[in-house]
């Protein structure tokens, strides 16, 4: 998935300036101006952090953190594959096509309406019980 510098910073929890510093130090790499491969750079950053930790912490702590980092990386990759994370190219394409944009907006609105109806139905039985107690 290709992301901007700002988006990569949000994924890694870093400022844009720090992203460019890591690029200068050859830890991260960009594809083109303001274009980064999220998966590749996320993995590179995780290994960078882990290599720094192993020199300063004991093996058990480093191993635990490595396992957690690997799990997080796999979660991101899985979310991307099952469609929870949408590639920016797809979003841009859909925003350019008014018909797709309108259809998505209608689907979202319909889903929200159904959710509100379900919430009202869940609240209704309690209201009817209190009405019967007055009889």
Coordinates of N, CA and C in Angstrom, one line a residue:
X1 N 0.9 -1.2 0.0 CA 0.0 0.0 0.0 C 0.9 1.2 0.0
X2 N 0.7 2.1 -0.9 CA 1.5 3.4 -1.0 C 0.8 4.5 -0.2
X3 N 1.6 5.1 0.6 CA 1.0 6.2 1.5 C 1.9 7.4 1.4
X4 N 1.3 8.5 1.9 CA 2.1 9.8 1.9 C 3.0 9.8 3.2
X5 N 3.8 10.8 3.3 CA 4.7 10.9 4.4 C 3.9 11.1 5.7
X6 N 2.9 11.9 5.6 CA 2.0 12.2 6.8 C 1.3 10.9 7.2
X7 N 0.8 10.1 6.3 CA 0.1 8.8 6.6 C 1.1 7.8 7.2
X8 N 2.3 7.8 6.7 CA 3.4 6.9 7.2 C 3.7 7.3 8.6
X9 N 3.8 8.6 8.9 CA 4.1 9.1 10.2 C 3.0 8.7 11.2
X10 N 1.7 8.7 10.7 CA 0.6 8.3 11.6 C 0.7 6.8 11.9
X11 N 1.0 6.0 10.9 CA 1.1 4.6 11.1 C 2.2 4.2 12.1
X12 N 3.3 4.9 12.0 CA 4.5 4.6 12.9 C 4.5 5.4 14.2
X13 N 3.6 6.4 14.3 CA 3.6 7.3 15.4 C 4.8 8.3 15.5
X14 N 5.2 8.7 14.3 CA 6.3 9.6 14.2 C 6.0 10.9 13.4
X15 N 6.8 11.9 13.6 CA 6.5 13.2 12.9 C 7.1 13.0 11.5
X16 N 6.6 13.9 10.5 CA 7.1 13.8 9.2 C 8.7 14.1 9.2
X17 N 9.1 15.0 10.0 CA 10.5 15.3 10.1 C 11.3 14.0 10.5
X18 N 10.8 13.3 11.5 CA 11.5 12.1 11.9 C 11.5 11.0 10.8
X19 N 10.4 11.0 10.0 CA 10.4 10.0 8.8 C 11.6 10.4 7.9
X20 N 11.7 11.7 7.6 CA 12.8 12.1 6.7 C 14.2 11.8 7.3
X21 N 14.3 12.0 8.6 CA 15.6 11.7 9.2 C 15.9 10.2 9.1
X22 N 14.9 9.4 9.3 CA 15.1 7.9 9.2 C 15.5 7.5 7.7
X23 N 14.9 8.3 6.8 CA 15.2 8.0 5.4 C 16.7 8.4 5.1
X24 N 17.1 9.6 5.6 CA 18.4 10.0 5.5 C 19.4 9.0 6.0
X25 N 19.1 8.4 7.1 CA 19.9 7.4 7.8 C 19.7 6.0 7.1
X26 N 19.0 5.9 6.0 CA 18.8 4.7 5.2 C 18.1 3.6 6.0
X27 N 17.2 4.0 6.9 CA 16.3 3.1 7.6 C 15.0 2.9 6.9
X28 N 14.5 4.0 6.4 CA 13.2 4.0 5.6 C 13.6 4.4 4.2
X29 N 12.8 4.0 3.2 CA 13.0 4.4 1.8 C 11.7 4.7 1.2
X30 N 11.7 5.8 0.4 CA 10.5 6.2 -0.3 C 10.6 5.7 -1.8
X31 N 9.4 5.6 -2.4 CA 9.3 5.2 -3.8 C 9.6 6.5 -4.7
X32 N 8.9 7.5 -4.3 CA 9.0 8.8 -5.1 C 8.7 9.9 -4.1
X33 N 8.7 11.1 -4.5 CA 8.4 12.2 -3.6 C 7.1 12.0 -2.9
X34 N 7.1 12.0 -1.6 CA 5.9 11.9 -0.8 C 5.1 10.5 -1.0
X35 N 5.8 9.5 -1.5 CA 5.2 8.2 -1.7 C 6.1 7.1 -1.0
X36 N 5.5 6.4 -0.1 CA 6.2 5.4 0.7 C 5.4 4.1 0.6
X37 N 6.1 3.0 0.6 CA 5.5 1.6 0.6 C 5.3 1.4 2.1
X38 N 4.0 1.4 2.6 CA 3.7 1.3 4.0 C 4.2 -0.1 4.6
X39 N 3.9 -1.2 3.9 CA 4.3 -2.5 4.5 C 5.8 -2.6 4.6
X40 N 6.5 -2.2 3.6 CA 8.0 -2.3 3.6 C 8.6 -1.4 4.6
X41 N 8.1 -0.2 4.8 CA 8.7 0.7 5.7 C 8.3 0.4 7.2
X42 N 7.1 -0.1 7.3 CA 6.7 -0.5 8.7 C 7.6 -1.7 9.2
X43 N 7.8 -2.6 8.3 CA 8.7 -3.7 8.7 C 10.1 -3.2 8.9
X44 N 10.6 -2.3 8.1 CA 12.0 -1.8 8.3 C 12.1 -1.0 9.6
X45 N 11.1 -0.3 9.9 CA 11.1 0.5 11.2 C 11.1 -0.4 12.4
X46 N 10.2 -1.5 12.3 CA 10.2 -2.4 13.4 C 11.5 -3.1 13.6
X47 N 12.2 -3.5 12.6 CA 13.5 -4.2 12.7 C 14.5 -3.2 13.2
X48 N 14.4 -1.9 12.8 CA 15.3 -0.9 13.3 C 15.2 -0.7 14.8
X49 N 13.9 -0.6 15.2 CA 13.7 -0.5 16.7 C 14.2 -1.7 17.5
X50 N 13.9 -2.9 16.9 CA 14.4 -4.1 17.6 C 15.9 -4.2 17.7
X51 N 16.5 -3.8 16.6 CA 18.0 -3.9 16.6 C 18.6 -3.0 17.6
X52 N 18.0 -1.8 17.8 CA 18.4 -0.9 18.8 C 18.2 -1.4 20.2
X53 N 17.1 -2.1 20.4 CA 16.7 -2.6 21.7 C 17.6 -3.8 22.2
X54 N 18.0 -4.6 21.2 CA 18.7 -5.8 21.6 C 20.1 -5.4 22.1
X55 N 20.6 -4.3 21.8 CA 21.9 -3.8 22.3 C 21.8 -3.2 23.6
X56 N 20.6 -2.8 24.0 CA 20.4 -2.1 25.3 C 19.5 -2.8 26.3
X57 N 18.9 -3.9 25.9 CA 18.0 -4.6 26.8 C 18.4 -6.0 26.9
X58 N 17.8 -6.7 27.9 CA 18.1 -8.2 27.9 C 17.3 -8.9 26.8
X59 N 17.7 -10.1 26.6 CA 17.2 -10.9 25.5 C 15.7 -11.2 25.6
X60 N 15.2 -11.5 26.8 CA 13.8 -11.8 27.0 C 12.9 -10.6 26.6
X61 N 13.3 -9.4 27.1 CA 12.5 -8.2 26.8 C 12.5 -8.0 25.3
X62 N 13.6 -8.0 24.6 CA 13.7 -7.8 23.2 C 12.9 -8.8 22.4
X63 N 13.0 -10.1 22.8 CA 12.2 -11.1 22.1 C 10.7 -10.9 22.3
X64 N 10.3 -10.5 23.5 CA 8.9 -10.2 23.7 C 8.4 -9.1 22.8
X65 N 9.2 -8.0 22.8 CA 8.8 -6.9 21.9 C 8.9 -7.2 20.4
X66 N 9.8 -8.1 20.0 CA 9.9 -8.5 18.6 C 8.6 -9.3 18.3
X67 N 8.2 -10.2 19.2 CA 7.0 -11.0 18.9 C 5.8 -10.1 18.8
X68 N 5.7 -9.1 19.7 CA 4.6 -8.1 19.6 C 4.6 -7.3 18.3
X69 N 5.8 -6.9 18.0 CA 5.9 -6.1 16.7 C 5.5 -7.0 15.5
X70 N 6.0 -8.2 15.5 CA 5.6 -9.1 14.4 C 4.1 -9.3 14.3
X71 N 3.5 -9.5 15.5 CA 2.0 -9.7 15.5 C 1.3 -8.4 15.0
X72 N 1.8 -7.2 15.4 CA 1.2 -6.0 14.9 C 1.3 -5.9 13.4
X73 N 2.5 -6.2 12.9 CA 2.7 -6.2 11.4 C 1.8 -7.1 10.7
X74 N 1.6 -8.3 11.2 CA 0.7 -9.3 10.6 C -0.7 -8.8 10.7
X75 N -1.1 -8.1 11.7 CA -2.5 -7.6 11.8 C -2.7 -6.5 10.7
X76 N -1.7 -5.7 10.5 CA -1.8 -4.6 9.5 C -1.9 -5.3 8.1
X77 N -1.1 -6.3 7.9 CA -1.1 -6.9 6.6 C -2.5 -7.7 6.4
X78 N -3.0 -8.3 7.4 CA -4.2 -9.0 7.3 C -5.4 -8.0 7.1
X79 N -5.4 -6.9 7.8 CA -6.4 -5.9 7.6 C -6.4 -5.4 6.2
X80 N -5.2 -5.2 5.7 CA -5.1 -4.7 4.3 C -5.7 -5.8 3.3
X81 N -5.4 -7.0 3.6 CA -5.9 -8.1 2.7 C -7.4 -8.3 2.7
X82 N -8.0 -8.2 3.9 CA -9.4 -8.4 4.0 C -10.2 -7.2 3.8
X83 N -9.5 -6.1 3.5 CA -10.2 -4.9 3.0 C -10.6 -3.9 4.1
X84 N -10.1 -4.1 5.3 CA -10.3 -3.1 6.4 C -9.5 -1.9 6.1
X85 N -8.3 -2.1 5.6 CA -7.5 -0.9 5.2 C -7.6 -0.8 3.7
X86 N -8.0 0.3 3.2 CA -8.3 0.5 1.8 C -7.1 1.3 1.2
X87 N -6.5 0.7 0.1 CA -5.4 1.5 -0.5 C -5.8 2.9 -1.0
X88 N -5.0 3.8 -0.8 CA -5.3 5.2 -1.1 C -5.6 5.4 -2.6
X89 N -5.1 4.6 -3.4 CA -5.4 4.7 -4.9 C -6.8 4.4 -5.1
X90 N -7.4 3.4 -4.4 CA -8.8 3.0 -4.6 C -9.7 4.1 -4.1
X91 N -9.3 4.7 -2.9 CA -10.1 5.8 -2.4 C -10.2 6.9 -3.4
X92 N -9.0 7.3 -3.9 CA -8.9 8.4 -4.8 C -9.8 8.1 -6.1
X93 N -9.7 6.9 -6.6 CA -10.5 6.5 -7.8 C -12.0 6.7 -7.5
X94 N -12.4 6.2 -6.3 CA -13.8 6.2 -6.0 C -14.3 7.6 -5.8
X95 N -13.5 8.4 -5.2 CA -13.9 9.8 -5.0 C -14.0 10.6 -6.3
X96 N -13.3 10.2 -7.3 CA -13.3 10.8 -8.6 C -14.6 10.5 -9.4
X97 N -15.1 9.3 -9.1 CA -16.3 8.8 -9.8 C -17.6 9.1 -8.9
X98 N -18.4 10.1 -9.3 CA -19.5 10.6 -8.5 C -20.5 9.5 -8.3
X99 N -20.7 8.6 -9.2 CA -21.7 7.5 -9.1 C -21.3 6.6 -7.9
X100 N -20.0 6.2 -7.9 CA -19.5 5.3 -6.8 C -19.6 6.0 -5.5
X101 N -19.2 7.3 -5.5 CA -19.2 8.1 -4.3 C -20.6 8.2 -3.7
X102 N -21.6 8.5 -4.6 CA -23.0 8.6 -4.2 C -23.5 7.3 -3.6
X103 N -23.2 6.2 -4.3 CA -23.6 4.9 -3.9 C -23.1 4.5 -2.5
X104 N -21.8 4.8 -2.3 CA -21.1 4.5 -1.0 C -21.8 5.3 0.1
X105 N -22.1 6.6 -0.2 CA -22.7 7.5 0.8 C -24.1 6.9 1.2
X106 N -24.8 6.5 0.2 CA -26.2 5.9 0.4 C -26.1 4.6 1.3
X107 N -25.1 3.8 1.0 CA -24.9 2.5 1.8 C -24.5 2.9 3.2
X108 N -23.7 3.8 3.4 CA -23.3 4.2 4.8 C -24.5 4.8 5.5
X109 N -25.2 5.7 4.9 CA -26.4 6.3 5.5 C -27.5 5.2 5.8
X110 N -27.7 4.2 4.9 CA -28.6 3.2 5.2 C -28.2 2.3 6.4
X111 N -26.9 2.0 6.4 CA -26.4 1.2 7.5 C -26.6 1.9 8.9
X112 N -26.3 3.2 8.9 CA -26.5 4.0 10.1 C -27.9 4.1 10.5
X113 N -28.8 4.2 9.5 CA -30.3 4.2 9.8 C -30.7 2.9 10.4
X114 N -30.3 1.8 9.9 CA -30.6 0.5 10.4 C -30.1 0.3 11.8
X115 N -28.9 0.8 12.1 CA -28.3 0.7 13.4 C -29.1 1.5 14.4
X116 N -29.6 2.7 14.0 CA -30.4 3.5 14.9 C -31.8 2.8 15.2
X117 N -32.3 2.1 14.2 CA -33.6 1.4 14.4 C -33.4 0.2 15.3
X118 N -32.3 -0.5 15.2 CA -32.0 -1.6 16.1 C -31.9 -1.1 17.6
X119 N -31.2 0.0 17.7 CA -31.0 0.6 19.1 C -32.4 1.0 19.6
X120 N -33.2 1.5 18.8 CA -34.6 1.9 19.3 C -35.4 0.7 19.7
X121 N -35.3 -0.4 18.9 CA -36.0 -1.6 19.2 C -35.4 -2.2 20.5
X122 N -34.2 -2.1 20.8 CA -33.6 -2.6 22.0 C -34.1 -1.8 23.2
X123 N -34.3 -0.6 23.0 CA -34.8 0.3 24.1 C -36.3 0.1 24.3
X124 N -37.0 -0.2 23.3 CA -38.5 -0.3 23.4 C -39.0 -1.3 24.4
X125 N -38.5 -2.5 24.5 CA -39.1 -3.4 25.5 C -39.1 -2.8 26.9
X126 N -38.1 -2.1 27.3 CA -38.0 -1.5 28.6 C -39.1 -0.5 28.8
X127 N -39.3 0.3 27.8 CA -40.4 1.3 27.8 C -41.7 0.7 28.0
X128 N -42.0 -0.4 27.3 CA -43.3 -1.1 27.4 C -43.5 -1.7 28.7
X129 N -42.5 -2.2 29.4 CA -42.6 -2.8 30.7 C -43.0 -1.7 31.7
X130 N -42.4 -0.5 31.6 CA -42.8 0.5 32.5 C -44.2 1.0 32.3
X131 N -44.7 1.0 31.1 CA -46.1 1.3 30.8 C -47.1 0.3 31.4
X132 N -46.7 -1.0 31.4 CA -47.6 -2.0 32.0 C -47.7 -1.9 33.5
X133 N -46.6 -1.4 34.1 CA -46.6 -1.4 35.6 C -47.6 -0.3 36.1
X134 N -47.9 0.6 35.3 CA -48.8 1.7 35.7 C -50.3 1.2 35.7
X135 N -50.5 0.1 34.9 CA -51.9 -0.5 34.8 C -52.3 -1.1 36.0

